[in-house]
Coordinates of C-alpha atoms (C1' of nucleotides) in Angstrom, one line a residue:
Chain A
M184 CA 17.1 1.3 14.4
E185 CA 18.7 2.1 11.0
H186 CA 21.8 0.3 11.8
A187 CA 20.2 -2.7 14.2
Q188 CA 20.0 -5.4 11.1
A189 CA 23.5 -4.9 10.3
A190 CA 24.2 -8.4 11.1
Y191 CA 22.3 -10.2 9.0
Q192 CA 22.9 -8.0 6.3
R193 CA 27.1 -8.4 5.8
S194 CA 27.5 -10.9 3.1
E195 CA 27.5 -9.0 -0.1
D196 CA 24.9 -7.4 -2.7
V197 CA 22.0 -7.6 -0.1
C198 CA 19.4 -5.2 -1.3
I199 CA 16.9 -3.2 1.7
N200 CA 14.1 -5.4 0.5
D201 CA 16.3 -8.4 0.1
L202 CA 17.2 -11.5 1.5
A203 CA 20.3 -12.4 3.7
K204 CA 17.9 -14.3 6.3
L205 CA 16.4 -16.3 3.7
R206 CA 18.9 -18.0 2.2
S207 CA 19.8 -19.8 5.3
V208 CA 17.0 -21.5 5.2
G209 CA 16.9 -21.3 1.0
R210 CA 16.6 -23.4 -1.7
E211 CA 19.4 -26.2 -0.9
T212 CA 17.9 -27.3 2.1
W213 CA 14.0 -27.4 1.6
E214 CA 14.9 -28.5 -2.0
A215 CA 16.7 -32.0 -1.3
G216 CA 13.5 -32.3 1.0
L217 CA 10.7 -32.4 -1.7
G218 CA 9.3 -35.5 -3.9
Q219 CA 10.3 -33.7 -7.1
S220 CA 10.9 -30.4 -7.9
R221 CA 10.6 -29.1 -11.3
R222 CA 12.1 -26.0 -13.2
H223 CA 10.1 -23.9 -15.1
R224 CA 11.7 -20.9 -17.4
I225 CA 9.2 -18.1 -18.8
N226 CA 10.4 -15.1 -21.0
A227 CA 10.2 -11.4 -20.3
H228 CA 6.0 -9.9 -19.9
E229 CA 4.6 -13.9 -20.2
V230 CA 2.3 -14.2 -17.9
L231 CA 2.6 -16.9 -14.7
F232 CA -0.7 -16.5 -13.7
Y233 CA -3.8 -14.5 -14.0
E234 CA -5.6 -13.1 -10.9
G235 CA -8.0 -15.6 -10.0
D236 CA -6.3 -19.0 -11.6
T237 CA -6.6 -21.2 -9.0
A238 CA -3.8 -21.5 -7.1
E239 CA -2.2 -25.0 -7.3
R240 CA 1.6 -24.2 -7.5
L241 CA 4.1 -22.2 -5.5
Y242 CA 7.3 -20.6 -7.0
E243 CA 10.6 -19.3 -5.8
V244 CA 12.4 -17.2 -8.1
V245 CA 15.8 -18.6 -9.4
S246 CA 17.2 -15.5 -11.4
G247 CA 14.7 -12.8 -12.9
V248 CA 12.0 -10.6 -11.9
I249 CA 8.7 -10.9 -11.8
M250 CA 5.7 -8.3 -11.0
L251 CA 2.4 -8.8 -9.2
Y252 CA -0.4 -6.6 -9.7
K253 CA -3.8 -6.2 -10.0
L254 CA -6.2 -4.5 -11.7
L255 CA -9.4 -2.3 -11.8
P256 CA -12.7 -2.7 -14.4
D257 CA -12.0 0.1 -15.7
G258 CA -8.1 -0.6 -16.7
R259 CA -6.3 1.0 -14.1
R260 CA -3.4 -1.3 -12.7
Q261 CA -1.2 -1.3 -9.4
V262 CA 1.8 -3.2 -9.3
V263 CA 1.6 -4.8 -5.9
Y264 CA 4.6 -6.2 -5.1
I265 CA 8.3 -7.2 -6.8
V266 CA 9.6 -10.3 -6.6
R267 CA 13.3 -11.2 -6.9
E268 CA 16.1 -13.7 -6.6
G269 CA 15.4 -16.1 -3.8
D270 CA 12.3 -14.3 -2.7
M271 CA 8.5 -16.7 -3.6
L272 CA 5.2 -16.0 -5.2
G273 CA 2.0 -17.7 -5.6
F274 CA 0.6 -17.5 -2.2
S275 CA -2.9 -17.8 -1.7
R276 CA -5.6 -17.5 1.1
H277 CA -8.2 -19.9 -0.8
S278 CA -8.0 -21.7 -3.8
E279 CA -7.5 -18.7 -6.3
Y280 CA -4.5 -16.0 -6.8
D281 CA -4.9 -12.5 -5.8
C282 CA -2.9 -11.0 -7.9
T283 CA -1.5 -11.5 -11.6
A284 CA 1.9 -12.5 -12.1
E285 CA 4.0 -11.3 -14.7
A286 CA 7.6 -11.5 -16.1
L287 CA 10.0 -8.3 -16.2
T288 CA 12.9 -10.1 -17.2
D289 CA 13.5 -13.6 -18.3
T290 CA 12.6 -16.0 -15.5
E291 CA 13.6 -19.0 -14.1
L292 CA 11.7 -20.7 -11.5
V293 CA 11.5 -23.5 -8.9
V294 CA 7.6 -25.0 -9.1
I295 CA 6.2 -26.2 -5.4
E296 CA 3.2 -27.8 -5.9
A297 CA 1.1 -26.8 -3.2
R298 CA -0.2 -29.9 -1.9
E299 CA 4.0 -31.1 -1.3
A300 CA 4.5 -27.7 0.4
E301 CA 1.5 -28.2 3.0
A302 CA 3.4 -31.5 4.0
S303 CA 7.0 -30.1 4.5
A304 CA 7.6 -28.5 7.7
Q305 CA 11.0 -27.0 6.2
M306 CA 8.8 -25.4 3.2
Q307 CA 6.1 -24.1 5.7
S308 CA 9.4 -22.6 7.8
H309 CA 10.5 -21.2 4.1
I310 CA 7.7 -20.1 3.4
N311 CA 6.8 -18.3 7.0
K312 CA 10.0 -16.4 6.3
C313 CA 9.1 -15.1 2.7
L314 CA 5.8 -14.2 3.9
L315 CA 7.3 -11.9 7.0
L316 CA 9.6 -10.5 4.6
Q317 CA 6.9 -9.6 2.0
M318 CA 4.8 -8.6 4.8
E319 CA 7.5 -6.1 5.9
N320 CA 7.8 -4.9 2.3
L321 CA 4.2 -4.2 1.2
H322 CA 4.5 -1.8 5.1
E323 CA 7.1 0.3 3.8
H324 CA 5.2 0.3 0.3
T325 CA 2.2 1.1 2.0
V326 CA 3.8 4.0 3.6
L327 CA 5.4 5.0 0.2
L328 CA 1.7 5.0 -1.6
G329 CA -0.4 6.6 1.3
R330 CA 2.0 9.5 2.4
K331 CA 5.2 10.5 -0.2
S332 CA 5.7 13.1 -2.9
A333 CA 6.8 12.1 -6.4
L334 CA 10.3 13.3 -5.9
E335 CA 10.1 10.7 -2.2
R336 CA 8.9 7.8 -4.0
V337 CA 11.5 7.8 -7.0
S338 CA 14.2 7.9 -4.8
T339 CA 12.8 5.7 -2.8
F340 CA 12.6 3.3 -5.5
L341 CA 16.2 4.0 -6.5
M342 CA 17.2 3.0 -3.2
S343 CA 16.1 0.0 -3.3
L344 CA 18.1 -1.2 -6.1
V345 CA 21.4 -0.2 -4.4
P346 CA 22.5 -3.3 -2.0
N347 CA 23.4 -2.4 1.4
R348 CA 21.8 0.9 1.4
G349 CA 18.7 2.9 2.5
G350 CA 16.5 2.4 5.5
N351 CA 17.3 -0.6 7.7
G352 CA 20.9 -2.1 8.1
C353 CA 22.3 1.5 5.4
E354 CA 26.0 0.3 5.9
G355 CA 26.6 4.5 5.0
P356 CA 29.0 5.1 2.2
A357 CA 32.2 3.3 1.8
E358 CA 35.6 4.9 3.4
E359 CA 35.8 8.6 3.0
G360 CA 37.3 9.9 -0.5
R361 CA 35.5 6.9 -2.2
P362 CA 32.5 7.8 -4.7
D363 CA 29.3 7.5 -2.8
T364 CA 28.5 5.8 -7.2
R365 CA 26.3 2.9 -8.3
T366 CA 24.7 1.7 -11.4
V367 CA 21.4 0.4 -10.9
V368 CA 19.4 -1.9 -13.4
L369 CA 15.4 -1.2 -13.3
S370 CA 14.1 -3.8 -15.5
M371 CA 11.4 -2.1 -15.5
T372 CA 9.4 0.6 -18.4
R373 CA 8.7 3.7 -17.2
Q374 CA 5.4 2.5 -17.3
E375 CA 5.9 -0.3 -14.9
I376 CA 7.5 1.8 -12.4
A377 CA 4.6 4.2 -12.3
D378 CA 2.4 1.4 -11.8
Y379 CA 4.3 -0.1 -8.8
L380 CA 4.9 4.0 -7.5
G381 CA 0.9 4.6 -7.8
L382 CA 1.8 7.6 -10.5
T383 CA 1.8 8.3 -14.0
I384 CA 4.6 7.5 -16.8
E385 CA 5.1 11.4 -17.0
T386 CA 5.4 12.1 -13.0
V387 CA 8.3 9.4 -13.1
S388 CA 9.6 10.6 -15.9
R389 CA 9.9 14.6 -15.3
V390 CA 11.5 13.2 -11.8
V391 CA 14.1 11.4 -13.2
S392 CA 14.7 13.9 -15.6
Q393 CA 15.4 16.7 -12.1
L394 CA 17.2 13.9 -10.8
K395 CA 19.6 14.5 -13.7
K396 CA 19.7 17.8 -14.0
R397 CA 21.0 18.2 -10.6
G398 CA 23.7 15.7 -10.8
L399 CA 22.6 13.4 -8.7
I400 CA 22.1 10.3 -11.5
K401 CA 23.1 9.8 -15.3
V402 CA 20.8 7.9 -17.5
E403 CA 23.4 5.3 -19.0
K404 CA 20.5 3.2 -20.9
Q405 CA 16.7 3.7 -20.6
D406 CA 17.1 0.3 -18.4
S407 CA 20.0 1.4 -16.8
I408 CA 20.7 4.8 -14.4
H409 CA 24.2 5.6 -12.5
I410 CA 23.8 6.8 -9.7
A411 CA 26.1 9.5 -8.9
N412 CA 25.3 10.4 -5.3
I413 CA 23.9 7.3 -3.4
C414 CA 23.5 9.8 -0.3
G415 CA 22.2 12.5 -2.3
I416 CA 19.4 10.4 -3.4
C417 CA 18.8 8.5 0.0
Q418 CA 18.2 12.1 1.4
L419 CA 15.3 12.5 -0.9
T420 CA 13.6 9.2 0.4
G421 CA 11.6 11.2 3.2
I422 CA 12.8 8.5 5.7
H423 CA 15.9 11.4 6.7
Chain B
M382 CA -14.5 -14.9 -8.8
E383 CA -17.4 -12.9 -7.0
H384 CA -18.7 -15.3 -5.1
A385 CA -16.0 -18.0 -5.4
Q386 CA -15.9 -18.3 -1.5
A387 CA -19.6 -17.6 -0.2
A388 CA -19.0 -21.2 0.8
Y389 CA -16.3 -20.0 3.4
Q390 CA -18.8 -16.6 4.3
R391 CA -22.1 -18.5 5.3
S392 CA -21.9 -18.0 9.2
E393 CA -23.2 -14.2 10.1
D394 CA -21.2 -10.9 10.5
V395 CA -18.5 -12.1 8.4
C396 CA -16.3 -9.0 7.0
I397 CA -14.8 -8.8 3.7
N398 CA -11.0 -9.2 5.0
D399 CA -12.5 -11.3 8.0
L400 CA -11.7 -14.7 9.3
A401 CA -14.0 -17.0 9.0
K402 CA -11.8 -19.7 7.6
L403 CA -9.2 -18.8 10.5
R404 CA -11.4 -19.4 13.0
S405 CA -12.1 -23.3 11.9
V406 CA -8.3 -23.2 12.8
G407 CA -8.7 -20.5 15.6
R408 CA -7.9 -20.0 19.6
E409 CA -10.0 -22.6 20.8
T410 CA -7.7 -25.5 18.7
W411 CA -3.8 -24.3 19.8
E412 CA -4.7 -22.3 22.9
A413 CA -4.8 -25.7 24.5
G414 CA -1.7 -26.8 23.0
L415 CA 0.2 -24.1 24.5
G416 CA 2.1 -24.7 27.9
Q417 CA 0.4 -21.4 29.3
S418 CA -1.1 -18.7 27.6
R419 CA -1.5 -15.4 28.9
R420 CA -4.2 -12.6 28.4
H421 CA -3.9 -9.0 28.4
R422 CA -6.4 -6.1 28.3
I423 CA -5.5 -2.4 26.9
N424 CA -7.5 0.6 26.6
A425 CA -8.6 2.5 23.3
H426 CA -5.1 4.4 22.5
E427 CA -3.0 3.1 24.3
V428 CA 0.1 1.5 22.6
L429 CA 0.9 -2.1 22.8
F430 CA 4.4 -1.5 21.2
Y431 CA 6.4 0.9 19.2
E432 CA 8.4 0.0 16.1
G433 CA 11.6 -0.9 16.6
D434 CA 10.6 -2.3 20.1
T435 CA 12.0 -5.9 20.1
A436 CA 9.8 -8.7 19.1
E437 CA 9.5 -11.2 21.5
R438 CA 5.4 -11.5 21.6
L439 CA 2.6 -12.3 19.3
Y440 CA -0.9 -11.1 19.8
E441 CA -3.9 -12.5 19.0
V442 CA -7.0 -9.9 19.3
V443 CA -10.0 -11.6 21.2
S444 CA -11.8 -8.2 20.9
G445 CA -11.3 -4.6 20.1
V446 CA -9.4 -3.5 17.1
I447 CA -6.1 -2.6 17.1
M448 CA -4.2 -0.5 14.2
L449 CA -0.2 -0.8 12.8
Y450 CA 0.5 2.7 11.5
K451 CA 4.7 4.3 10.4
L452 CA 5.7 7.3 11.0
L453 CA 7.8 9.6 9.0
P454 CA 10.3 11.9 10.9
D455 CA 8.4 14.9 10.0
G456 CA 5.9 13.2 11.7
R457 CA 3.4 11.8 8.5
R458 CA 1.8 8.9 9.7
Q459 CA 0.6 6.2 7.3
V460 CA -1.8 3.7 9.6
V461 CA -1.0 0.1 7.3
Y462 CA -3.0 -2.4 8.9
I463 CA -6.2 -2.5 11.1
V464 CA -6.0 -6.0 12.9
R465 CA -9.9 -7.3 13.6
E466 CA -11.2 -9.9 16.0
G467 CA -9.6 -13.1 15.1
D468 CA -6.5 -11.5 13.6
M469 CA -2.6 -11.7 14.9
L470 CA -0.2 -9.3 15.4
G471 CA 3.0 -8.7 16.2
F472 CA 4.8 -10.4 13.7
S473 CA 8.5 -9.9 12.9
R474 CA 11.2 -10.6 10.6
H475 CA 14.1 -10.1 12.6
S476 CA 14.1 -9.2 16.1
E477 CA 11.9 -5.7 15.6
Y478 CA 8.8 -4.7 15.4
D479 CA 8.4 -2.8 12.0
C480 CA 5.6 -0.7 13.0
T481 CA 3.5 0.8 15.9
A482 CA 0.5 -0.5 17.5
E483 CA -2.0 1.3 19.2
A484 CA -5.6 0.3 20.6
L485 CA -8.2 2.0 18.5
T486 CA -10.7 0.6 21.0
D487 CA -10.5 -1.1 24.4
T488 CA -8.9 -4.8 23.7
E489 CA -8.6 -8.3 25.1
L490 CA -5.5 -9.9 24.0
V491 CA -3.8 -13.5 23.8
V492 CA -0.2 -13.3 24.3
I493 CA 2.3 -15.3 22.5
E494 CA 5.5 -16.2 23.6
A495 CA 7.5 -15.9 19.8
R496 CA 9.9 -18.8 21.5
E497 CA 7.0 -21.0 22.4
A498 CA 4.8 -20.2 18.9
E499 CA 7.9 -21.5 16.9
A500 CA 7.7 -24.5 18.7
S501 CA 3.8 -25.4 18.2
A502 CA 2.8 -26.9 14.5
Q503 CA -0.3 -25.7 14.9
M504 CA 0.5 -22.5 16.1
Q505 CA 2.2 -22.2 13.2
S506 CA 0.0 -23.1 10.8
H507 CA -2.4 -20.8 12.9
I508 CA -0.1 -17.9 11.7
N509 CA 0.3 -18.8 8.4
K510 CA -2.8 -18.4 7.7
C511 CA -3.3 -15.0 9.3
L512 CA -0.2 -14.3 7.5
L513 CA -1.8 -15.1 4.2
L514 CA -5.4 -13.1 4.7
Q515 CA -2.8 -10.1 5.6
M516 CA -1.4 -10.5 2.4
E517 CA -4.4 -10.1 0.4
N518 CA -5.5 -7.2 2.6
L519 CA -2.0 -5.4 1.8
H520 CA -2.6 -5.8 -1.8
E521 CA -5.9 -4.4 -1.8
H522 CA -5.4 -2.0 0.4
T523 CA -2.0 -1.1 -2.0
V524 CA -4.5 -0.3 -5.1
L525 CA -6.5 1.8 -2.7
L526 CA -3.6 3.9 -1.9
G527 CA -2.3 3.6 -5.6
R528 CA -4.7 4.2 -7.5
K529 CA -8.5 5.2 -6.2
S530 CA -10.0 8.4 -5.6
A531 CA -10.8 9.5 -2.5
L532 CA -14.8 8.9 -3.2
E533 CA -13.6 5.3 -3.8
R534 CA -11.3 5.1 -0.8
V535 CA -13.9 6.2 1.5
S536 CA -16.4 3.7 0.0
T537 CA -14.1 0.8 -0.2
F538 CA -13.9 1.8 3.8
L539 CA -17.2 1.8 4.4
M540 CA -18.0 -1.3 2.5
S541 CA -14.9 -2.8 4.2
L542 CA -17.1 -3.1 7.7
V543 CA -20.2 -4.4 6.1
P544 CA -20.3 -8.0 6.6
N545 CA -20.5 -10.4 3.8
R546 CA -20.8 -7.7 1.5
G547 CA -18.6 -5.8 -1.2
G548 CA -15.6 -7.5 -2.9
N549 CA -15.5 -10.8 -3.4
G550 CA -17.9 -13.3 -1.7
C551 CA -20.7 -10.9 -1.4
E552 CA -24.0 -11.9 -0.9
G553 CA -25.6 -8.8 -2.8
P554 CA -28.2 -7.1 -1.0
A555 CA -31.1 -9.5 0.6
E556 CA -34.7 -10.5 -1.3
E557 CA -36.2 -8.1 -3.1
G558 CA -38.2 -5.7 -1.2
R559 CA -35.9 -6.0 1.7
P560 CA -34.1 -2.9 2.7
D561 CA -30.1 -3.1 1.6
T562 CA -29.2 -1.2 4.8
R563 CA -26.9 -1.5 7.9
T564 CA -25.6 0.5 10.4
V565 CA -21.8 0.2 10.7
V566 CA -19.5 1.4 14.0
L567 CA -16.5 2.9 12.4
S568 CA -14.3 3.0 15.9
M569 CA -11.9 5.4 14.4
T570 CA -11.8 9.1 14.5
R571 CA -11.7 11.0 11.0
Q572 CA -8.2 11.8 11.8
E573 CA -6.9 7.8 11.7
I574 CA -9.7 7.4 8.8
A575 CA -7.4 9.7 6.8
D576 CA -4.3 8.5 7.7
Y577 CA -5.3 4.9 6.4
L578 CA -6.8 6.1 3.5
G579 CA -3.6 8.5 2.5
L580 CA -6.1 11.4 2.8
T581 CA -6.2 14.7 4.9
I582 CA -9.0 14.6 7.6
E583 CA -10.6 17.2 5.6
T584 CA -11.2 15.2 2.3
V585 CA -12.7 12.5 4.8
S586 CA -14.9 14.4 6.1
R587 CA -15.9 16.1 2.5
V588 CA -16.7 12.8 1.1
V589 CA -18.4 12.2 3.9
S590 CA -20.7 14.5 4.0
Q591 CA -21.2 14.0 0.1
L592 CA -22.4 10.7 0.5
K593 CA -24.9 12.1 3.4
K594 CA -25.9 14.7 1.0
R595 CA -26.6 12.0 -2.0
G596 CA -28.7 10.3 0.2
L597 CA -26.3 7.2 0.5
I598 CA -25.7 7.3 4.2
K599 CA -26.8 9.1 7.6
V600 CA -24.2 9.6 10.2
E601 CA -25.5 8.7 13.6
K602 CA -22.8 9.5 16.2
Q603 CA -19.4 10.9 14.7
D604 CA -18.3 7.0 15.1
S605 CA -21.6 5.4 13.6
I606 CA -22.6 5.4 10.1
H607 CA -26.2 4.0 8.5
I608 CA -25.8 2.9 5.1
A609 CA -29.2 3.6 3.8
N610 CA -27.6 1.8 0.2
I611 CA -25.0 -0.5 0.4
C612 CA -25.2 -1.3 -3.2
G613 CA -25.4 2.4 -3.8
I614 CA -21.8 2.7 -1.8
C615 CA -20.2 -0.9 -3.4
Q616 CA -21.0 1.1 -6.7
L617 CA -18.6 3.8 -5.6
T618 CA -16.1 1.5 -4.7
G619 CA -13.8 1.3 -7.7
I620 CA -14.6 -1.9 -8.3
H621 CA -17.7 -2.2 -11.1
Chain C
dT320 C1' -27.6 22.7 32.2
dG321 C1' -24.1 25.4 31.2
dG322 C1' -18.9 26.1 29.9
dC323 C1' -15.7 24.5 27.4
dG324 C1' -11.6 21.6 24.7
dT325 C1' -11.5 18.7 21.3
dT326 C1' -13.1 16.8 17.0
dT327 C1' -15.5 17.5 12.6
dT328 C1' -17.3 20.5 9.2
dT329 C1' -17.2 23.9 5.5
dG330 C1' -15.7 27.5 2.8
dA331 C1' -11.8 29.6 0.2
dT332 C1' -7.3 29.1 -2.1
dC333 C1' -3.3 26.5 -3.6
dT334 C1' -0.5 23.5 -6.0
dA335 C1' 1.3 18.7 -7.0
dG336 C1' 0.5 15.8 -9.9
dA337 C1' -2.6 14.3 -13.7
dT338 C1' -4.1 15.0 -18.1
dC339 C1' -3.7 16.0 -23.0
dA340 C1' -0.4 17.0 -27.1
dT341 C1' 3.7 17.0 -29.1
dG342 C1' 8.3 16.4 -30.1
dT343 C1' 12.9 13.3 -29.7
dC344 C1' 15.2 9.3 -28.4
dT345 C1' 16.3 4.3 -29.2
dA346 C1' 16.6 0.0 -31.2
dA347 C1' 15.2 -3.4 -33.9
dC348 C1' 14.8 -4.1 -38.7
dT349 C1' 16.2 -3.5 -43.9
Chain D
dA1097 C1' 23.2 3.5 -43.1
dG1098 C1' 18.3 4.4 -43.3
dT1099 C1' 13.4 3.6 -41.6
dT1100 C1' 10.0 2.8 -38.0
dA1101 C1' 7.4 1.8 -33.8
dG1102 C1' 7.2 1.6 -29.3
dA1103 C1' 9.1 3.9 -25.4
dC1104 C1' 10.7 8.1 -23.2
dA1105 C1' 10.5 13.1 -22.5
dT1106 C1' 8.5 17.9 -22.4
dG1107 C1' 5.6 21.7 -22.6
dA1108 C1' 0.7 23.7 -21.6
dT1109 C1' -3.0 23.3 -19.1
dC1110 C1' -6.3 21.1 -15.8
dT1111 C1' -8.4 19.6 -11.6
dA1112 C1' -8.8 16.5 -7.2
dG1113 C1' -7.2 16.9 -3.3
dA1114 C1' -3.9 19.6 0.2
dT1115 C1' -3.5 23.7 3.0
dC1116 C1' -5.4 27.3 5.5
dA1117 C1' -8.7 29.6 8.2
dA1118 C1' -13.2 29.8 10.7
dA1119 C1' -17.2 28.1 12.0
dA1120 C1' -20.2 24.4 14.0
dA1121 C1' -21.2 20.5 16.5
dC1122 C1' -20.0 17.3 20.2
dG1123 C1' -19.2 15.4 24.5
dC1124 C1' -17.9 15.4 29.1
dC1125 C1' -17.9 17.1 33.4
dA1126 C1' -18.7 20.8 36.9

DNA sequence: TGGCGTTTTTGATCTAGATCATGTCTAACT
DNA sequence: AGTTAGACATGATCTAGATCAAAAACGCCA
């Protein structure tokens, strides 16, 4: 299973929860088929829509990162999904969004009117592929939240930022001797990471410190982590 | 938001994470359009497919309950979804199932060849609706796993078995004076519930005992719980 | 109806991670 | 370069839920 889908992920810089396959039926294809396709830009920390808003539009992320979260009435927050380039958001089963969508970075989006999306078969097929991707990612994240330790959660999160590595389609380290290394940009604060991983900010911070002390990572900027030993982190994700 | 979808849920015995709307484009409609549509029956605790199996078929649950779960290599298990009547399973982004599907009760299924499903527009639309439903349920469950206490998790689980109550579309108790009461069938062992809620079997058992002591529920059989005060349980779900 | 394996409940103890409390770093301004 | 507010790290303590260990209840078949 580990290497089963390597064929889909040969391109370059494809993350685990990423989109090589989506791209093959991506924007270029369906955008032409739409009557009008508008673009929209939002800045980091702006809200695109709130949970409960009337769901009239879908969005595809052209560049940037968006988080979807839900709040409990007492203020507890859970980030339920991270939407990256090529992925979509704004799906709704009835008339309202079930999550709030907030930009983690400056973001460029394609706006798709829900009415129009329903009419286009190509669009429907694209939506379908995005939904299947999101389902798989959510299943994986459910395991993380239900059964993994803090160390495993943070390690899994770091691995999810390394293209072509960890979980399905892992290519293993490059040839012998090459350093098994990569710098990843988090584009999330410790609080946002905590709310994504079902932890507190302090626990996230402590795990990061522990990985640093073990020499597995180096914190370059708050937002940017150099992974000194990718396989080492991967061993801590709980999937081995 | 609370009462927004009441219109969809008027029929009778429709659970929160249930399917009033799906039924309107349900089996009757698309089954006729398929070349052949086979039925399949499996017994409680039989496995329909394993994680990693080649994904050639979709299934719709006609009667019974199926759980989808994932295992970590050391044996930890997380139940990621419960598939009930009218809902579908067997979705896959590439060639393999990402979860194991095991029957909780004796189950009757409609079998749909993946190739055929792709060809039928009606089927596609039905699949799409199921995916949207599952996404919403997964988002909700993500909040439960990431942020809710054991008491809140078990209460939420119980409420999910009460038709038309809890969360969206809650109708509130019947008229004044009517007992706010219902017997629900779990169709899951304590271990399966624990693996669904991200708890241990002992914690589930203790919370159930606590609810019993508080007079909110009565355990009729191991598998069957009488909720003596539905609103009382709902108050414990964390969503108020 | 009685025996037995399985599931569930209950109790005692332990611990990972939360919570509470400071201290330190960073980055954006003067 | 110096100031400052927000983000991050670290330390001390607490606790919800896990773990370990029996006991009790269930349900099944002879």
